Short mmCIF file of C-alpha atoms and ligand atoms in Angstrom, two decimals:
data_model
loop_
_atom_site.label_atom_id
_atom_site.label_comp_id
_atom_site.label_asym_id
_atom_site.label_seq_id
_atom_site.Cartn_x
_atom_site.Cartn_y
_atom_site.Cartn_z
CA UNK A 72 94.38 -47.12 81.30
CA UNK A 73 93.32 -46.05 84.76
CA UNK A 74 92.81 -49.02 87.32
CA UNK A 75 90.94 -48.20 91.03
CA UNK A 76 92.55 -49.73 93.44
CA UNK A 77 90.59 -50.85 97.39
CA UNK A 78 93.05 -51.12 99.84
CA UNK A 79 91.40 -52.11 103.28
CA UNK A 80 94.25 -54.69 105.09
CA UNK A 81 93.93 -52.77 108.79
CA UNK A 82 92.89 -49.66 109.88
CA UNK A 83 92.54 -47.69 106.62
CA UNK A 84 89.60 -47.51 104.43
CA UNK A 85 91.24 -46.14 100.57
CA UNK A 86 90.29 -45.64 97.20
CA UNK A 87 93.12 -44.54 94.95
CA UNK A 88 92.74 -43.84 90.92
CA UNK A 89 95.82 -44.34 89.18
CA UNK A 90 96.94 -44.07 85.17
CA UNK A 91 99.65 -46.14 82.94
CA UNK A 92 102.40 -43.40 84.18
CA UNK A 93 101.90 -43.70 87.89
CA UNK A 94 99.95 -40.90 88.03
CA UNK A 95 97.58 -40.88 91.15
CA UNK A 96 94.27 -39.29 89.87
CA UNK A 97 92.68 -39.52 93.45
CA UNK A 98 93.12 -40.94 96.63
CA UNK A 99 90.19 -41.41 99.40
CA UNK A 100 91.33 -42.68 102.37
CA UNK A 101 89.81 -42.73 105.86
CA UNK A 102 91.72 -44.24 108.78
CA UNK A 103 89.91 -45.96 111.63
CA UNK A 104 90.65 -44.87 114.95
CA UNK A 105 89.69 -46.83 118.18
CA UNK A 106 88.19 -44.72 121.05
CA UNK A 107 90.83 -46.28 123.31
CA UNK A 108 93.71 -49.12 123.15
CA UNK A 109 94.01 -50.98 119.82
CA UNK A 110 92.26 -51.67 116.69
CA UNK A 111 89.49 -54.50 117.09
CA UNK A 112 89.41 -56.01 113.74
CA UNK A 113 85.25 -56.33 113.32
CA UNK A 114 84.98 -52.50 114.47
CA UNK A 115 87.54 -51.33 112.13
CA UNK A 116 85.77 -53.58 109.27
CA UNK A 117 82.49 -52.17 110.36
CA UNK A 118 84.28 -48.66 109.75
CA UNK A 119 85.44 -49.34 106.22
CA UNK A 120 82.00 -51.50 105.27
CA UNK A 121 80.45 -47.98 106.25
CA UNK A 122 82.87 -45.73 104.73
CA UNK A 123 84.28 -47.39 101.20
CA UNK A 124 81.01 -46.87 99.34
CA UNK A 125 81.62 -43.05 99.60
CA UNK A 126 85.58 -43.14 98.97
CA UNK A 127 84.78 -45.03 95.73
CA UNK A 128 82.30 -41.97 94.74
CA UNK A 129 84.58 -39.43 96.13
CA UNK A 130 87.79 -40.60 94.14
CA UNK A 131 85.64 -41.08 90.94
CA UNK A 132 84.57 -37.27 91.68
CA UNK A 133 87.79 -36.26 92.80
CA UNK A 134 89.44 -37.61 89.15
CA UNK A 135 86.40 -36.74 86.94
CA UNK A 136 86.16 -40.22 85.74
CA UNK A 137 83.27 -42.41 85.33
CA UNK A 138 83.28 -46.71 85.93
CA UNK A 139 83.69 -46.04 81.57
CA UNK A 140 87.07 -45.04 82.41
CA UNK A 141 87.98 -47.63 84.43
CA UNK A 142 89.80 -50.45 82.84
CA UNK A 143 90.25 -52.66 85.89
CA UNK A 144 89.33 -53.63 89.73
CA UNK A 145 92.29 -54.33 92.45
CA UNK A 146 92.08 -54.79 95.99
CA UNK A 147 94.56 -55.99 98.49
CA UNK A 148 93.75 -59.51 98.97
CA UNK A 149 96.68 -59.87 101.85
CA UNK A 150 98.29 -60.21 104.60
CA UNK A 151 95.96 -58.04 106.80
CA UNK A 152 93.46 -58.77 109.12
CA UNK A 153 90.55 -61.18 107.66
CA UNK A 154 87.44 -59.25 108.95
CA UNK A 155 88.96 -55.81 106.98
CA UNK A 156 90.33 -57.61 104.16
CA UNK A 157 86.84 -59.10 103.39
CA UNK A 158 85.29 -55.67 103.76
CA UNK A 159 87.47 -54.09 100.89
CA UNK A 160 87.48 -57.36 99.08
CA UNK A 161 83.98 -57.20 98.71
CA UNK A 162 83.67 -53.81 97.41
CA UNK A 163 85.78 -54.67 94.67
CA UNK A 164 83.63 -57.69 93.94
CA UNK A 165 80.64 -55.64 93.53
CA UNK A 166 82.11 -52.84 91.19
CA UNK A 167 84.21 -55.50 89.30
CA UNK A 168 80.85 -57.74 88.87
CA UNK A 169 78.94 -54.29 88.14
CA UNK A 170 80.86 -52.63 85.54
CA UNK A 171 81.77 -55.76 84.30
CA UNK A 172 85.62 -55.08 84.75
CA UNK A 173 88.42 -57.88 85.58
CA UNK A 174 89.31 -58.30 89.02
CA UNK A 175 93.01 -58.16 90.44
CA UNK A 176 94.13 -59.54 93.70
CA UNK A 177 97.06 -57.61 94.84
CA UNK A 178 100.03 -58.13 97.80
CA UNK A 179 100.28 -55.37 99.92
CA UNK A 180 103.75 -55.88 101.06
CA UNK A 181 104.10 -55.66 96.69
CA UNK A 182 102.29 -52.83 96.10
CA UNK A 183 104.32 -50.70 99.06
CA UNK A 184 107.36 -51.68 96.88
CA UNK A 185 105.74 -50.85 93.22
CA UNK A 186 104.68 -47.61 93.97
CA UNK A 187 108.01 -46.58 95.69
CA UNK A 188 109.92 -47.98 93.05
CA UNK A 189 107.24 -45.90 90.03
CA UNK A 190 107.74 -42.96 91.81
CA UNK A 191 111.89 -43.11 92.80
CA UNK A 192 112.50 -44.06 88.73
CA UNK A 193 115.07 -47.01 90.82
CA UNK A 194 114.77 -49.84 88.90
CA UNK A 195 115.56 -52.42 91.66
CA UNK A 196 116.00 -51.03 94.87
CA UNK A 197 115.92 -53.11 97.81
CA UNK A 198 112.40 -52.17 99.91
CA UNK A 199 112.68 -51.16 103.57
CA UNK A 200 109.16 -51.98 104.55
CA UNK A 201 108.14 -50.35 108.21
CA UNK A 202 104.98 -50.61 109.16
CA UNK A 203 101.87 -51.33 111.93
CA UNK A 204 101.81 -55.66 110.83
CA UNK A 205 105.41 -55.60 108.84
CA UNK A 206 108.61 -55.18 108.87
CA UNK A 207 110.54 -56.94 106.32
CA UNK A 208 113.23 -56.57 103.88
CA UNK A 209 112.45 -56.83 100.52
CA UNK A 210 114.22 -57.60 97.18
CA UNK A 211 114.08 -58.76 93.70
CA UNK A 212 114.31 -62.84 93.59
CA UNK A 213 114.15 -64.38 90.23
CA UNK A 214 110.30 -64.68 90.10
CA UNK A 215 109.32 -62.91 92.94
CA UNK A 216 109.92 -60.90 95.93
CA UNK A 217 112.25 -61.88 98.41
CA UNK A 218 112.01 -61.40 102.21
CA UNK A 219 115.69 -61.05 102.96
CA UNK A 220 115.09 -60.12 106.86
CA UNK A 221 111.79 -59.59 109.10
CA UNK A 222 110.61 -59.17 112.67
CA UNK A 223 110.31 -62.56 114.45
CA UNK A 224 107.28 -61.16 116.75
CA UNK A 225 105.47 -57.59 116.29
CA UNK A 226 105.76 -55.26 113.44
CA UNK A 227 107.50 -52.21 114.28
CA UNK A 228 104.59 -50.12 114.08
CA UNK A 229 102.70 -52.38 116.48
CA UNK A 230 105.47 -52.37 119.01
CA UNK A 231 105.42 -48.22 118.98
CA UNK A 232 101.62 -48.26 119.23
CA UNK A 233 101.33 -50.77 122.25
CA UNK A 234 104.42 -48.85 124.22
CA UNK A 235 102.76 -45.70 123.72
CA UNK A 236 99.31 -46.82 124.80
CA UNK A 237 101.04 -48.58 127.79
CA UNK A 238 102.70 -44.91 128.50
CA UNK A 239 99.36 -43.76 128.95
CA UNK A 240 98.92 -42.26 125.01
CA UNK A 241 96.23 -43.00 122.40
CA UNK A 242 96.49 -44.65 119.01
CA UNK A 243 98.91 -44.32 116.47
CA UNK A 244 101.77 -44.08 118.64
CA UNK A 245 104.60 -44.01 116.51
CA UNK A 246 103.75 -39.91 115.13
CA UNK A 247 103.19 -39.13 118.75
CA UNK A 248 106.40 -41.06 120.30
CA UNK A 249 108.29 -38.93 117.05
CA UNK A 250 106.84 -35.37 118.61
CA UNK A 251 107.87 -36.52 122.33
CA UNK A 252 111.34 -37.73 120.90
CA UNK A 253 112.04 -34.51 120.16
CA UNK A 254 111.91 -33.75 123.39
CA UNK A 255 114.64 -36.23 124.81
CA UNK A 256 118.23 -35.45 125.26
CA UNK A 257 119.06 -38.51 127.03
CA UNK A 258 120.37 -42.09 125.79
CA UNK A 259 119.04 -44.93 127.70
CA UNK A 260 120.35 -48.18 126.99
CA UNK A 261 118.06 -50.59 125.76
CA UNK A 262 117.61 -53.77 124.50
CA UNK A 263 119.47 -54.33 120.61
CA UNK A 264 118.14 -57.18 118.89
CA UNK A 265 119.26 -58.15 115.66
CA UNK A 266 119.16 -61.90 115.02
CA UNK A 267 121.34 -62.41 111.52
CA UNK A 268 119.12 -60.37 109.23
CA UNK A 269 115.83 -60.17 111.55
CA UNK A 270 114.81 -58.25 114.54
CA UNK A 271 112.72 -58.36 117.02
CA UNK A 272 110.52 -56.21 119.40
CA UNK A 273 109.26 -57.39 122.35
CA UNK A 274 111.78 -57.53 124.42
CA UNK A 275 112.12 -53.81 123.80
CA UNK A 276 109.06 -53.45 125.01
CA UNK A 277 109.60 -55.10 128.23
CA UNK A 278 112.59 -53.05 129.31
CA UNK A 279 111.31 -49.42 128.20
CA UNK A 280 108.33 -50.25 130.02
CA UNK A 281 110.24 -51.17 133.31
CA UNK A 282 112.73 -48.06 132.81
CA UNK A 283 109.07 -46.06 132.66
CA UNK A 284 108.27 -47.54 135.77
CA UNK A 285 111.36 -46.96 137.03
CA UNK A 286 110.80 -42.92 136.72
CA UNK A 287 112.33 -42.57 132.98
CA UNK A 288 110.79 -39.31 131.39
CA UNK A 289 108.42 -40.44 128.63
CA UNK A 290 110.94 -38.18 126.45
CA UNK A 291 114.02 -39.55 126.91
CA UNK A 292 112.48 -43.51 126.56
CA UNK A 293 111.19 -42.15 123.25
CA UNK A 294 114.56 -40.78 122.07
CA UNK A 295 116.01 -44.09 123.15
CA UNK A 296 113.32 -46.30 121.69
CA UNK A 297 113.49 -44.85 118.37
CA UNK A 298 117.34 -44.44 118.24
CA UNK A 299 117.44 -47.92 119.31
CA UNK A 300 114.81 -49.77 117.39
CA UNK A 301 115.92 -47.19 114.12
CA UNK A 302 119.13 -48.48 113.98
CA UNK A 303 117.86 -52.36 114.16
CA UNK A 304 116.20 -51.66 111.23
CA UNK A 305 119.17 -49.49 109.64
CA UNK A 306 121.48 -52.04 110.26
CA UNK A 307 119.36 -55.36 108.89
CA UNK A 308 118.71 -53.14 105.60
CA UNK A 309 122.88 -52.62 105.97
CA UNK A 310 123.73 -55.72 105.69
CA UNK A 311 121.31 -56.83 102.57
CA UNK A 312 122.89 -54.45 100.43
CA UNK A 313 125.72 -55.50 101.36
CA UNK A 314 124.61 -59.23 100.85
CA UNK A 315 123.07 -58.10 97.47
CA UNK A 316 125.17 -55.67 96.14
CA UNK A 317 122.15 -53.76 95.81
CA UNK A 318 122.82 -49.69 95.61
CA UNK A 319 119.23 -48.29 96.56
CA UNK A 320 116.76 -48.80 98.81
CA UNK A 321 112.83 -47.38 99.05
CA UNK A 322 111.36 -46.84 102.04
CA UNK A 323 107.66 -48.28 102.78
CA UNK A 324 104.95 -48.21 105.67
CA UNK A 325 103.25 -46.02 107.85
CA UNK A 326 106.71 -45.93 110.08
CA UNK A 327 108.59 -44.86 107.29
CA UNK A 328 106.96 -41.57 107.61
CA UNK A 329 109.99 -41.07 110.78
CA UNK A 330 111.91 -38.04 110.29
CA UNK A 331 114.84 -40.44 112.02
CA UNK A 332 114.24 -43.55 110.23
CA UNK A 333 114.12 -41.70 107.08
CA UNK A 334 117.63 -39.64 108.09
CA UNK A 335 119.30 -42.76 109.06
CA UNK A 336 118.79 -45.44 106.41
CA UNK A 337 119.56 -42.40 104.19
CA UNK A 338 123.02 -41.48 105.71
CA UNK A 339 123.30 -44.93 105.84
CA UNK A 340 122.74 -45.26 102.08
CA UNK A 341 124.70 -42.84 100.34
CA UNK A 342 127.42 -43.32 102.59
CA UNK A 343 127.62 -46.67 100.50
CA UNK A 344 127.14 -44.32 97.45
CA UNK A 345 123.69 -44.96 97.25
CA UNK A 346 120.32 -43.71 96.32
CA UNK A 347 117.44 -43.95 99.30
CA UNK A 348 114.10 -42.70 98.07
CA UNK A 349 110.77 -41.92 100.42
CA UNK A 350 107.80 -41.71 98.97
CA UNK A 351 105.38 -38.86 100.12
CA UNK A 352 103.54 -39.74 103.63
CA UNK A 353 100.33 -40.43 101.83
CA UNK A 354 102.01 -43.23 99.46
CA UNK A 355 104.01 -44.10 102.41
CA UNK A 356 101.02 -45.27 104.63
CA UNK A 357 98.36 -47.58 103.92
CA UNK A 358 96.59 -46.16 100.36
CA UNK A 359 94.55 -47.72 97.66
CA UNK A 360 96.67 -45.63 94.81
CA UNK A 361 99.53 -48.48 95.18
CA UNK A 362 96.98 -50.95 95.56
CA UNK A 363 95.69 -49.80 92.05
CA UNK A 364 99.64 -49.43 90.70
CA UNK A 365 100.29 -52.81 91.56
CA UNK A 366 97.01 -54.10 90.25
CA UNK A 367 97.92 -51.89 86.76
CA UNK A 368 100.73 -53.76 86.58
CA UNK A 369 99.27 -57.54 87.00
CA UNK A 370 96.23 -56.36 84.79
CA UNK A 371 98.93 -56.01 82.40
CA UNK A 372 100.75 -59.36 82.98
CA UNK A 373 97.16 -60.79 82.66
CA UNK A 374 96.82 -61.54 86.07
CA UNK A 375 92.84 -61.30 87.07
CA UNK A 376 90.93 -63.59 88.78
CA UNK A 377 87.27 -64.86 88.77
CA UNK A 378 85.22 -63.62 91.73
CA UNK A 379 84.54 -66.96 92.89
CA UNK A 380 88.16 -67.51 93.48
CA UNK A 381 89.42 -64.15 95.05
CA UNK A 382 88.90 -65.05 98.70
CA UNK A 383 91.29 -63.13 100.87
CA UNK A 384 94.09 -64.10 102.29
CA UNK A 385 94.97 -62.74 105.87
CA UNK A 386 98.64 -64.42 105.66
CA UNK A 387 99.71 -63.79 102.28
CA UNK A 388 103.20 -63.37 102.08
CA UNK A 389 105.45 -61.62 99.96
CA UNK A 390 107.65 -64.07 98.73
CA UNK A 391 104.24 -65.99 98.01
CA UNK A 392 102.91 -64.25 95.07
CA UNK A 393 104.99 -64.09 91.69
CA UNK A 394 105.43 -60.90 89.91
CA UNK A 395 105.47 -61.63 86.36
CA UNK A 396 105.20 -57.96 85.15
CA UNK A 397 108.78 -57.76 86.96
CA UNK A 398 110.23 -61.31 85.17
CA UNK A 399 112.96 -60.84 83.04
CA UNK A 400 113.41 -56.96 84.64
CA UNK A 401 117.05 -58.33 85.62
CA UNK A 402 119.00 -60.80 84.43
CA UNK A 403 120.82 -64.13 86.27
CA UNK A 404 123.98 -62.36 85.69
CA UNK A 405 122.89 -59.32 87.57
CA UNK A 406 121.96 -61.31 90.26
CA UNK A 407 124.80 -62.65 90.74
CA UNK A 408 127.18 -60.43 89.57
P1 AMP S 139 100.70 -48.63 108.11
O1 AMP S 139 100.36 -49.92 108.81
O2 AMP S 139 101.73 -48.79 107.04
O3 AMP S 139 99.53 -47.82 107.64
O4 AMP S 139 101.38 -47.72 109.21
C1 AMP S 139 100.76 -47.44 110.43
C2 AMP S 139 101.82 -47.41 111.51
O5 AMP S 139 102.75 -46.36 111.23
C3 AMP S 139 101.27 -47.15 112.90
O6 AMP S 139 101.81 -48.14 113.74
C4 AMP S 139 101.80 -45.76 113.25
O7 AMP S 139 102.07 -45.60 114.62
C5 AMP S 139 103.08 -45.70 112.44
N1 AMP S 139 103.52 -44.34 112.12
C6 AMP S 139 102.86 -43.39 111.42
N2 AMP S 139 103.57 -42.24 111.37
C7 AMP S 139 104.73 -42.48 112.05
C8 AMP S 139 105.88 -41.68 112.39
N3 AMP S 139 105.97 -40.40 112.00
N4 AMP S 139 106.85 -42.28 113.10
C9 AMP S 139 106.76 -43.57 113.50
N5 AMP S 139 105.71 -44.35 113.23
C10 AMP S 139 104.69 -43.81 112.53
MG1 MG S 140 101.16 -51.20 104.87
#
């Protein structure tokens, strides 16, 4: 079976060709990248209107597969912003209708947790998901994905983009802020703020901006930032183990590509005796490979829907969507045990 998979929730355009063992037989992507400042949704949906026609050819190139080969149609249907959403949905509308091939609506917050979890072999780790909207916490509920902790205002990945900008830098800021991190030798106190098992962000923001202003090297706030906002996140995923008795954890999201972030939750990990798995950065970020994963796996669990009734769904969340191909993966004694 090989499903193609549209994933289109922000600034990527992707096309991703995957089989019944998780392999990836292509992956298109093309990320949009403002001029200046941050993404405008319409622009960025203008970029992937104009650019997913050619990732679907070049994946079906790329994998030497024709629509004959392909058994099903997924697409993210949410959260993400509505104008982009639209743009992928309706791609997969038109090759679903087309080839005459069932249509699956797919979470993205799911399908960063699917595809880490195909690739790790873990069979219920606990999903550290980092990225430009989200940052949650993620584990197995009964029926369903459970957010266990989140950020009460910006996703991480949002908050390193704006400071960065602010700091006189371009879009993505978080691989940028990494290289000038490097740089820093100098620990800056900042705000810490956990709440229970959520963070948030903007108050970060505030005070790294004013220690800028105050003559702070760019450096130095960027070792700070991400030691600070790094261990927020290290800490929150901490404590739901802990919570769940949970062993392993996956990392997910464009942010999860951090050298640091990666380091930390995985000392963090195995010094609980542990397994912490990364996927590679191109599963990590934004792709239409675990878009098709996820929609292999609800194809399977007979979850398609009729075009008429696959609108999109900008504020999907997680713990919204059931995951049938998963029910019955654990039992109620495992849970609690
Ligand atoms: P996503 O929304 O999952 O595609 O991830 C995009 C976000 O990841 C953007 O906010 C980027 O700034 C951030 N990002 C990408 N690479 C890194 C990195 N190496 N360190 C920190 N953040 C990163
Ligand atoms: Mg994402």
């Amino acid at each position: 079976m090989v499903v193609l998979g549209i994933e289109s929730t922000a600034h990527t355009a992707s096309v991703g060709l995957i089989d019944e063992g998780a392999r990836v037989l292509a992956l298109a992507s093309d990320m949009y990248r403002p001029p200046a400042g941050g993404i405008h949704p319409r622009e960025a949906a203008n970029h992937h209107v104009d650019r997913l026609p050619g990732l679907v050819a070049q994946a079906l190139a790329e994998a030497k597969v024709g629509p004959g080969d392909i058994e099903a149609i997924a697409f993210a249907q949410g959260p993400g912003l509505g104008p982009c959403l639209r743009a992928g949905a309706t791609v997969a509308r038109t090759l679903a209708l087309l080839w005459r091939r069932p249509l699956v609506p797919v979470n993205h917050c799911v399908a960063h947790i699917e595809i880490a979890r195909a690739l790790s072999g873990l069979d219920d780790p606990m999903l550290l998901y980092a990225s430009g909207g989200n940052t949650q916490v993620i584990a197995w509920g009964t029926d369903r994905y459970r957010v266990l902790g989140e950020t009460l205002d910006v996703g991480i990945g949002n908050f390193l983009d704006k400071l960065w900008i602010a700091m006189g830098g371009v879009f993505p800021g978080g691989p940028a802020l990494e290289a000038e991190a490097k740089r820093g030798t100098t620990l800056v106190p900042l705000p810490y703020s956990v709440h229970g098992m959520d963070v948030a962000f903007s108050g970060l923001l505030t005070a790294t901006l004013a220690q800028r202003a105050r003559g702070v090297s760019r450096e130095d706030l960027a070792y700070s930032v991400e030691v600070t906002a790094y261990s927020m996140l290290t800490e929150i995923t901490e404590r739901a183990l802990a919570h769940r008795r949970k062993g392993s954890v996956v990392l997910g999201g464009g942010v999860a590509c951090n050298g640091r972030l990666r380091e930390m939750v995985r000392a963090m990990v195995e010094g609980r005796g542990g397994t912490a798995f990364a996927p590679p950065k191109s599963l990590c970020v934004d792709n239409g490979a675990m878009i098709a994963w996820t929609g292999l796996l609800a194809h399977r669990a007979g979850r398609s829907v009729a075009v008429e009734r696959s609108g999109v769904e900008p504020r999907q969340r997680t713990d919204q969507v059931p995951a049938p191909w998963r029910t019955g993966a654990i039992t109620p004694r495992a849970v609690a045990a």
